[in-house]
Amino acid sequence: MKNLLLLSFLSFALLPACSFLEAAGDVQVPPDSIPHAQFLLKWPDVDQLVGGTLQKAGGGAMPPGFPTSLANGSLAHIQGLMTIDGECKRSFDQAAMEDPKAPLRNLHVEVVNCGIEGRCVEACKDEYGDPFRGVRLQARVQFNLISAETAAKITDIMKGQNNPDMLAQIRLSFSKLAFVQNFTDPATGKVSEQHVENLFSGYELGVGSAYMPGDPTAVNDDTPIVRQRYLASISPETPQRFELDPTSAFSVKLRKAIVTGEQVWVAVYQRIDVPEQYLYGVRLNGGGVDLDFQPEIVISFLKTVTGAL
């Protein structure tokens, strides 16, 4: 028994000193110093998205089976209109958000028609590179991850140090990531909120560099964070924390910006795949993405001295 205790003590004593000290020296930037992100990112109005396709179809006549208005149109209707026009993709841009308090700007939405085999091949592959059939929704919006006020607080906490390696972790803690749309009960006329994420066959949320419209096409540094398999586990009762890959090109760039006290805008992107059999169940009008997350930054003051340990 004494030998076992001695071995246990020696095993602990021989642990690398820097590993133990780094954990003890980590300090999380207080959550109230980094604005909590809570907003509903609405999908664009379908009439704006499809333009005059309804008027053009059939020489001005409404195609059979299509509603006279797309206010309640589904992704199936949108796919049908895009097929009539022979289009792979429709896009929508909105510079300013409806909620001026939301730290968002420059929304870009794309609807990709993956309904016909052999068409839009490169734009219609799933995460494994296999053909996808249905409609793909892609959205990018710029988010003010680090405001000028937050940047000043972080600079103060870091006490003049500007080594990017001091940022031990950059995380996003999600307590809500839901896809909602209005549902009207045909019997009572009562409107309620309906969740549709169970109709997705693929999903990815990530971040990348934020470039202003009109800038030259940038190198893609998109970094995935949340994938389909995690959606069901995110709730106010069971928040989920995701760390930004510290080795990604975007993460390296972001860390440099943070330690130099810069205000930081990032692009938050989402890719949603809705297979053909569920297209009638998803509508854009009255729908959107309900997000609630807390950015977190962990600083290690011992990163600058680990070489001496």
Short mmCIF file of C-alpha atoms in Angstrom, two decimals:
data_model
loop_
_atom_site.label_atom_id
_atom_site.label_comp_id
_atom_site.label_asym_id
_atom_site.label_seq_id
_atom_site.Cartn_x
_atom_site.Cartn_y
_atom_site.Cartn_z
CA MET A 1 0.00 0.00 0.00
CA LYS A 2 2.84 2.37 0.88
CA ASN A 3 4.50 1.60 -2.47
CA LEU A 4 1.28 2.46 -4.32
CA LEU A 5 0.99 5.79 -2.49
CA LEU A 6 4.61 6.56 -3.24
CA LEU A 7 4.14 5.80 -6.95
CA SER A 8 1.02 7.97 -7.08
CA PHE A 9 2.86 10.86 -5.46
CA LEU A 10 5.82 10.50 -7.83
CA SER A 11 3.53 10.35 -10.88
CA PHE A 12 1.90 13.63 -9.85
CA ALA A 13 5.22 15.27 -8.99
CA LEU A 14 6.69 14.35 -12.38
CA LEU A 15 3.87 15.97 -14.40
CA PRO A 16 5.21 18.78 -16.64
CA ALA A 17 5.26 21.93 -14.53
CA CYS A 18 4.17 24.15 -17.41
CA SER A 19 0.97 22.12 -18.01
CA PHE A 20 -0.14 22.49 -14.41
CA LEU A 21 0.81 26.16 -14.16
CA GLU A 22 -0.84 27.13 -17.45
CA ALA A 23 -4.16 25.75 -16.27
CA ALA A 24 -3.80 27.63 -13.01
CA GLY A 25 -2.87 30.84 -14.86
CA ASP A 26 -5.80 30.85 -17.31
CA VAL A 27 -8.20 33.76 -16.86
CA GLN A 28 -11.51 34.04 -18.71
CA VAL A 29 -12.47 37.53 -19.84
CA PRO A 30 -15.58 38.35 -17.75
CA PRO A 31 -18.74 37.51 -19.75
CA ASP A 32 -20.19 40.95 -19.05
CA SER A 33 -17.20 42.44 -20.91
CA ILE A 34 -18.17 40.65 -24.15
CA PRO A 35 -21.70 41.42 -25.39
CA HIS A 36 -24.14 38.53 -25.27
CA ALA A 37 -25.50 37.80 -28.78
CA GLN A 38 -29.24 37.25 -28.98
CA PHE A 39 -31.16 37.90 -32.19
CA LEU A 40 -33.53 36.48 -34.79
CA LEU A 41 -31.95 36.40 -38.22
CA LYS A 42 -34.95 36.54 -40.57
CA TRP A 43 -35.04 34.98 -44.01
CA PRO A 44 -35.68 37.40 -46.90
CA ASP A 45 -39.14 38.04 -48.27
CA VAL A 46 -39.84 35.42 -50.94
CA ASP A 47 -41.32 37.96 -53.36
CA GLN A 48 -38.03 39.88 -53.22
CA LEU A 49 -36.09 36.68 -53.76
CA VAL A 50 -37.96 35.31 -56.78
CA GLY A 51 -38.54 38.69 -58.45
CA GLY A 52 -40.82 38.57 -61.49
CA THR A 53 -40.59 34.85 -62.13
CA LEU A 54 -44.30 34.30 -61.49
CA GLN A 55 -45.25 36.94 -64.02
CA LYS A 56 -42.84 35.56 -66.63
CA ALA A 57 -43.79 31.89 -66.26
CA GLY A 58 -46.00 30.57 -69.05
CA GLY A 59 -46.13 33.93 -70.81
CA GLY A 60 -47.78 35.58 -67.83
CA ALA A 61 -50.06 32.68 -66.86
CA MET A 62 -49.64 31.11 -63.43
CA PRO A 63 -48.10 27.61 -63.58
CA PRO A 64 -50.56 24.90 -62.46
CA GLY A 65 -50.38 24.18 -58.74
CA PHE A 66 -48.69 27.46 -57.81
CA PRO A 67 -50.28 29.89 -55.35
CA THR A 68 -51.26 33.36 -56.54
CA SER A 69 -48.98 34.76 -53.85
CA LEU A 70 -45.81 33.31 -52.38
CA ALA A 71 -46.38 34.86 -48.97
CA ASN A 72 -46.89 31.33 -47.67
CA GLY A 73 -44.90 29.57 -50.38
CA SER A 74 -42.62 26.70 -49.45
CA LEU A 75 -39.14 25.78 -50.62
CA ALA A 76 -40.84 23.39 -53.05
CA HIS A 77 -42.51 26.35 -54.78
CA ILE A 78 -39.26 28.31 -54.87
CA GLN A 79 -37.44 25.33 -56.35
CA GLY A 80 -40.15 24.98 -59.00
CA LEU A 81 -39.81 28.62 -60.04
CA MET A 82 -36.03 28.37 -60.21
CA THR A 83 -36.35 25.25 -62.38
CA ILE A 84 -38.67 27.14 -64.74
CA ASP A 85 -36.01 29.82 -65.13
CA GLY A 86 -33.23 27.21 -65.42
CA GLU A 87 -31.40 28.69 -62.44
CA CYS A 88 -29.00 27.08 -60.00
CA LYS A 89 -28.95 29.95 -57.53
CA ARG A 90 -30.90 32.97 -56.33
CA SER A 91 -29.40 35.51 -53.93
CA PHE A 92 -30.55 38.34 -51.70
CA ASP A 93 -28.52 41.11 -50.04
CA GLN A 94 -29.44 43.42 -47.17
CA ALA A 95 -26.90 45.91 -45.83
CA ALA A 96 -28.75 47.04 -42.68
CA MET A 97 -30.71 44.83 -40.28
CA GLU A 98 -34.30 45.47 -39.22
CA ASP A 99 -33.19 45.63 -35.58
CA PRO A 100 -30.70 48.53 -35.37
CA LYS A 101 -29.52 47.29 -31.94
CA ALA A 102 -28.39 43.93 -33.32
CA PRO A 103 -24.61 43.87 -33.92
CA LEU A 104 -25.17 42.70 -37.50
CA ARG A 105 -24.71 44.03 -41.03
CA ASN A 106 -24.47 42.90 -44.65
CA LEU A 107 -26.74 39.86 -44.79
CA HIS A 108 -26.28 37.70 -47.89
CA VAL A 109 -28.64 34.77 -48.56
CA GLU A 110 -28.45 32.22 -51.36
CA VAL A 111 -30.99 29.59 -52.37
CA VAL A 112 -29.41 26.77 -54.38
CA ASN A 113 -31.61 24.54 -56.54
CA CYS A 114 -30.35 20.97 -56.25
CA GLY A 115 -33.42 19.36 -57.76
CA ILE A 116 -32.24 18.00 -61.10
CA GLU A 117 -29.50 15.44 -61.52
CA GLY A 118 -26.56 16.77 -63.48
CA ARG A 119 -27.42 20.44 -62.88
CA CYS A 120 -25.55 22.67 -60.39
CA VAL A 121 -23.23 19.73 -59.70
CA GLU A 122 -20.45 21.61 -57.88
CA ALA A 123 -22.90 23.59 -55.73
CA CYS A 124 -24.91 20.50 -54.77
CA LYS A 125 -22.56 18.20 -52.88
CA ASP A 126 -23.00 17.20 -49.26
CA GLU A 127 -20.22 17.31 -46.66
CA TYR A 128 -18.95 13.93 -47.90
CA GLY A 129 -18.82 15.02 -51.55
CA ASP A 130 -21.89 13.01 -52.56
CA PRO A 131 -24.72 14.52 -54.68
CA PHE A 132 -27.44 16.29 -52.67
CA ARG A 133 -31.05 16.53 -53.88
CA GLY A 134 -33.29 19.25 -52.49
CA VAL A 135 -32.71 22.93 -51.68
CA ARG A 136 -29.62 24.35 -50.02
CA LEU A 137 -29.91 27.59 -48.05
CA GLN A 138 -26.72 29.52 -47.48
CA ALA A 139 -26.51 32.67 -45.38
CA ARG A 140 -23.67 34.96 -44.35
CA VAL A 141 -23.98 37.90 -42.01
CA GLN A 142 -21.30 40.08 -40.46
CA PHE A 143 -21.27 40.05 -36.66
CA ASN A 144 -19.47 42.50 -34.37
CA LEU A 145 -17.64 39.90 -32.26
CA ILE A 146 -15.38 42.45 -30.53
CA SER A 147 -16.73 45.99 -30.19
CA ALA A 148 -14.48 48.99 -29.59
CA GLU A 149 -15.52 48.97 -25.92
CA THR A 150 -14.79 45.24 -25.57
CA ALA A 151 -11.42 45.64 -27.29
CA ALA A 152 -10.42 48.29 -24.74
CA LYS A 153 -11.42 46.02 -21.84
CA ILE A 154 -9.45 43.07 -23.21
CA THR A 155 -6.39 45.27 -23.75
CA ASP A 156 -6.66 46.41 -20.14
CA ILE A 157 -6.95 42.82 -18.86
CA MET A 158 -3.89 41.76 -20.87
CA LYS A 159 -1.83 44.49 -19.19
CA GLY A 160 0.07 45.58 -22.28
CA GLN A 161 0.93 42.05 -23.50
CA ASN A 162 0.26 41.45 -27.21
CA ASN A 163 1.37 37.88 -27.81
CA PRO A 164 -1.46 36.08 -29.73
CA ASP A 165 -0.47 32.82 -27.98
CA MET A 166 -1.78 34.32 -24.75
CA LEU A 167 -5.32 33.64 -26.02
CA ALA A 168 -5.64 30.07 -24.79
CA GLN A 169 -9.18 29.60 -26.13
CA ILE A 170 -11.83 31.44 -28.12
CA ARG A 171 -15.24 29.82 -27.68
CA LEU A 172 -18.91 30.29 -28.46
CA SER A 173 -21.39 29.02 -25.88
CA PHE A 174 -24.80 28.41 -27.52
CA SER A 175 -27.98 28.26 -25.46
CA LYS A 176 -30.22 28.56 -28.52
CA LEU A 177 -29.79 27.68 -32.19
CA ALA A 178 -33.27 27.07 -33.56
CA PHE A 179 -34.96 27.39 -36.94
CA VAL A 180 -38.45 28.76 -36.59
CA GLN A 181 -41.39 29.72 -38.76
CA ASN A 182 -44.96 30.81 -38.14
CA PHE A 183 -47.60 28.11 -38.20
CA THR A 184 -51.29 28.96 -38.53
CA ASP A 185 -53.70 26.35 -37.22
CA PRO A 186 -56.28 25.92 -40.03
CA ALA A 187 -59.00 25.07 -37.51
CA THR A 188 -58.55 27.96 -35.08
CA GLY A 189 -56.49 30.49 -37.02
CA LYS A 190 -54.12 30.71 -34.08
CA VAL A 191 -50.52 31.49 -35.00
CA SER A 192 -47.72 29.68 -33.17
CA GLU A 193 -43.99 29.13 -33.58
CA GLN A 194 -42.89 25.97 -35.33
CA HIS A 195 -39.40 24.46 -35.31
CA VAL A 196 -38.15 22.89 -38.55
CA GLU A 197 -34.55 21.83 -37.86
CA ASN A 198 -35.73 18.20 -37.75
CA LEU A 199 -36.35 18.50 -41.51
CA PHE A 200 -32.68 19.17 -42.32
CA SER A 201 -30.39 16.52 -43.73
CA GLY A 202 -27.26 18.64 -43.31
CA TYR A 203 -26.20 21.72 -41.38
CA GLU A 204 -23.07 23.72 -40.70
CA LEU A 205 -22.42 26.99 -38.86
CA GLY A 206 -19.02 28.59 -38.86
CA VAL A 207 -17.08 31.82 -38.98
CA GLY A 208 -14.72 33.49 -41.41
CA SER A 209 -13.26 36.87 -42.31
CA ALA A 210 -15.70 39.73 -42.88
CA TYR A 211 -15.16 41.58 -46.14
CA MET A 212 -17.16 44.59 -47.23
CA PRO A 213 -19.27 44.36 -50.42
CA GLY A 214 -17.22 45.34 -53.43
CA ASP A 215 -13.91 44.21 -51.95
CA PRO A 216 -11.82 41.84 -54.07
CA THR A 217 -12.73 38.17 -53.65
CA ALA A 218 -10.94 36.99 -50.54
CA VAL A 219 -9.22 33.72 -49.77
CA ASN A 220 -11.75 31.43 -48.10
CA ASP A 221 -10.83 30.97 -44.44
CA ASP A 222 -14.22 29.66 -43.27
CA THR A 223 -13.90 27.60 -40.09
CA PRO A 224 -16.75 25.19 -39.12
CA ILE A 225 -18.01 25.31 -35.53
CA VAL A 226 -21.44 23.65 -35.20
CA ARG A 227 -22.58 20.71 -37.31
CA GLN A 228 -25.88 18.91 -37.74
CA ARG A 229 -25.34 16.31 -35.00
CA TYR A 230 -25.14 18.97 -32.26
CA LEU A 231 -28.33 20.89 -33.04
CA ALA A 232 -30.65 18.70 -30.96
CA SER A 233 -28.51 19.07 -27.81
CA ILE A 234 -28.50 22.91 -27.73
CA SER A 235 -31.10 24.45 -25.42
CA PRO A 236 -31.33 27.05 -22.61
CA GLU A 237 -31.19 24.14 -20.14
CA THR A 238 -28.26 22.42 -21.88
CA PRO A 239 -26.02 25.08 -23.45
CA GLN A 240 -23.20 23.75 -25.58
CA ARG A 241 -19.71 25.26 -25.79
CA PHE A 242 -17.68 25.10 -29.01
CA GLU A 243 -14.04 26.10 -29.31
CA LEU A 244 -12.77 27.82 -32.42
CA ASP A 245 -10.03 25.68 -33.99
CA PRO A 246 -6.82 27.45 -32.83
CA THR A 247 -4.87 26.14 -35.83
CA SER A 248 -7.19 27.53 -38.54
CA ALA A 249 -6.06 30.46 -40.69
CA PHE A 250 -9.03 32.50 -39.50
CA SER A 251 -8.26 31.83 -35.83
CA VAL A 252 -4.65 32.98 -36.26
CA LYS A 253 -5.85 36.20 -37.90
CA LEU A 254 -8.52 36.76 -35.25
CA ARG A 255 -6.10 36.33 -32.35
CA LYS A 256 -3.72 38.89 -33.79
CA ALA A 257 -6.56 41.40 -34.14
CA ILE A 258 -7.77 40.85 -30.57
CA VAL A 259 -4.38 41.28 -28.86
CA THR A 260 -3.74 44.54 -30.73
CA GLY A 261 -6.98 46.01 -29.39
CA GLU A 262 -8.85 46.14 -32.69
CA GLN A 263 -12.60 46.14 -33.13
CA VAL A 264 -13.43 42.86 -34.90
CA TRP A 265 -16.22 42.01 -37.33
CA VAL A 266 -16.50 38.39 -38.42
CA ALA A 267 -18.67 36.63 -40.99
CA VAL A 268 -21.02 34.04 -39.49
CA TYR A 269 -22.12 31.59 -42.16
CA GLN A 270 -24.73 28.84 -42.22
CA ARG A 271 -25.42 26.09 -44.71
CA ILE A 272 -28.73 24.25 -44.46
CA ASP A 273 -29.73 21.26 -46.61
CA VAL A 274 -33.44 20.46 -46.91
CA PRO A 275 -34.04 17.21 -48.86
CA GLU A 276 -36.75 17.04 -51.52
CA GLN A 277 -39.25 15.10 -49.41
CA TYR A 278 -39.37 17.92 -46.82
CA LEU A 279 -39.40 21.00 -49.08
CA TYR A 280 -43.13 21.63 -48.59
CA GLY A 281 -42.56 21.81 -44.84
CA VAL A 282 -40.13 24.76 -44.89
CA ARG A 283 -41.11 28.36 -45.67
CA LEU A 284 -38.98 31.48 -45.72
CA ASN A 285 -41.61 34.17 -45.06
CA GLY A 286 -42.13 34.50 -41.30
CA GLY A 287 -39.15 32.25 -40.65
CA GLY A 288 -35.61 32.69 -39.46
CA VAL A 289 -32.77 31.52 -37.26
CA ASP A 290 -33.14 32.18 -33.53
CA LEU A 291 -29.66 32.51 -32.00
CA ASP A 292 -28.48 33.01 -28.45
CA PHE A 293 -24.78 32.64 -27.74
CA GLN A 294 -22.03 34.05 -25.56
CA PRO A 295 -18.54 34.59 -27.00
CA GLU A 296 -15.84 33.57 -24.51
CA ILE A 297 -12.13 34.37 -24.47
CA VAL A 298 -9.63 32.65 -22.15
CA ILE A 299 -6.28 34.36 -21.55
CA SER A 300 -3.17 32.51 -20.34
CA PHE A 301 -0.70 34.88 -18.72
CA LEU A 302 1.89 32.11 -18.59
CA LYS A 303 2.09 31.64 -22.35
CA THR A 304 4.84 34.26 -22.53
CA VAL A 305 7.01 32.40 -20.04
CA THR A 306 6.37 28.73 -20.83
CA GLY A 307 9.75 28.49 -22.51
CA ALA A 308 11.44 29.13 -19.16
CA LEU A 309 9.57 26.39 -17.30
#
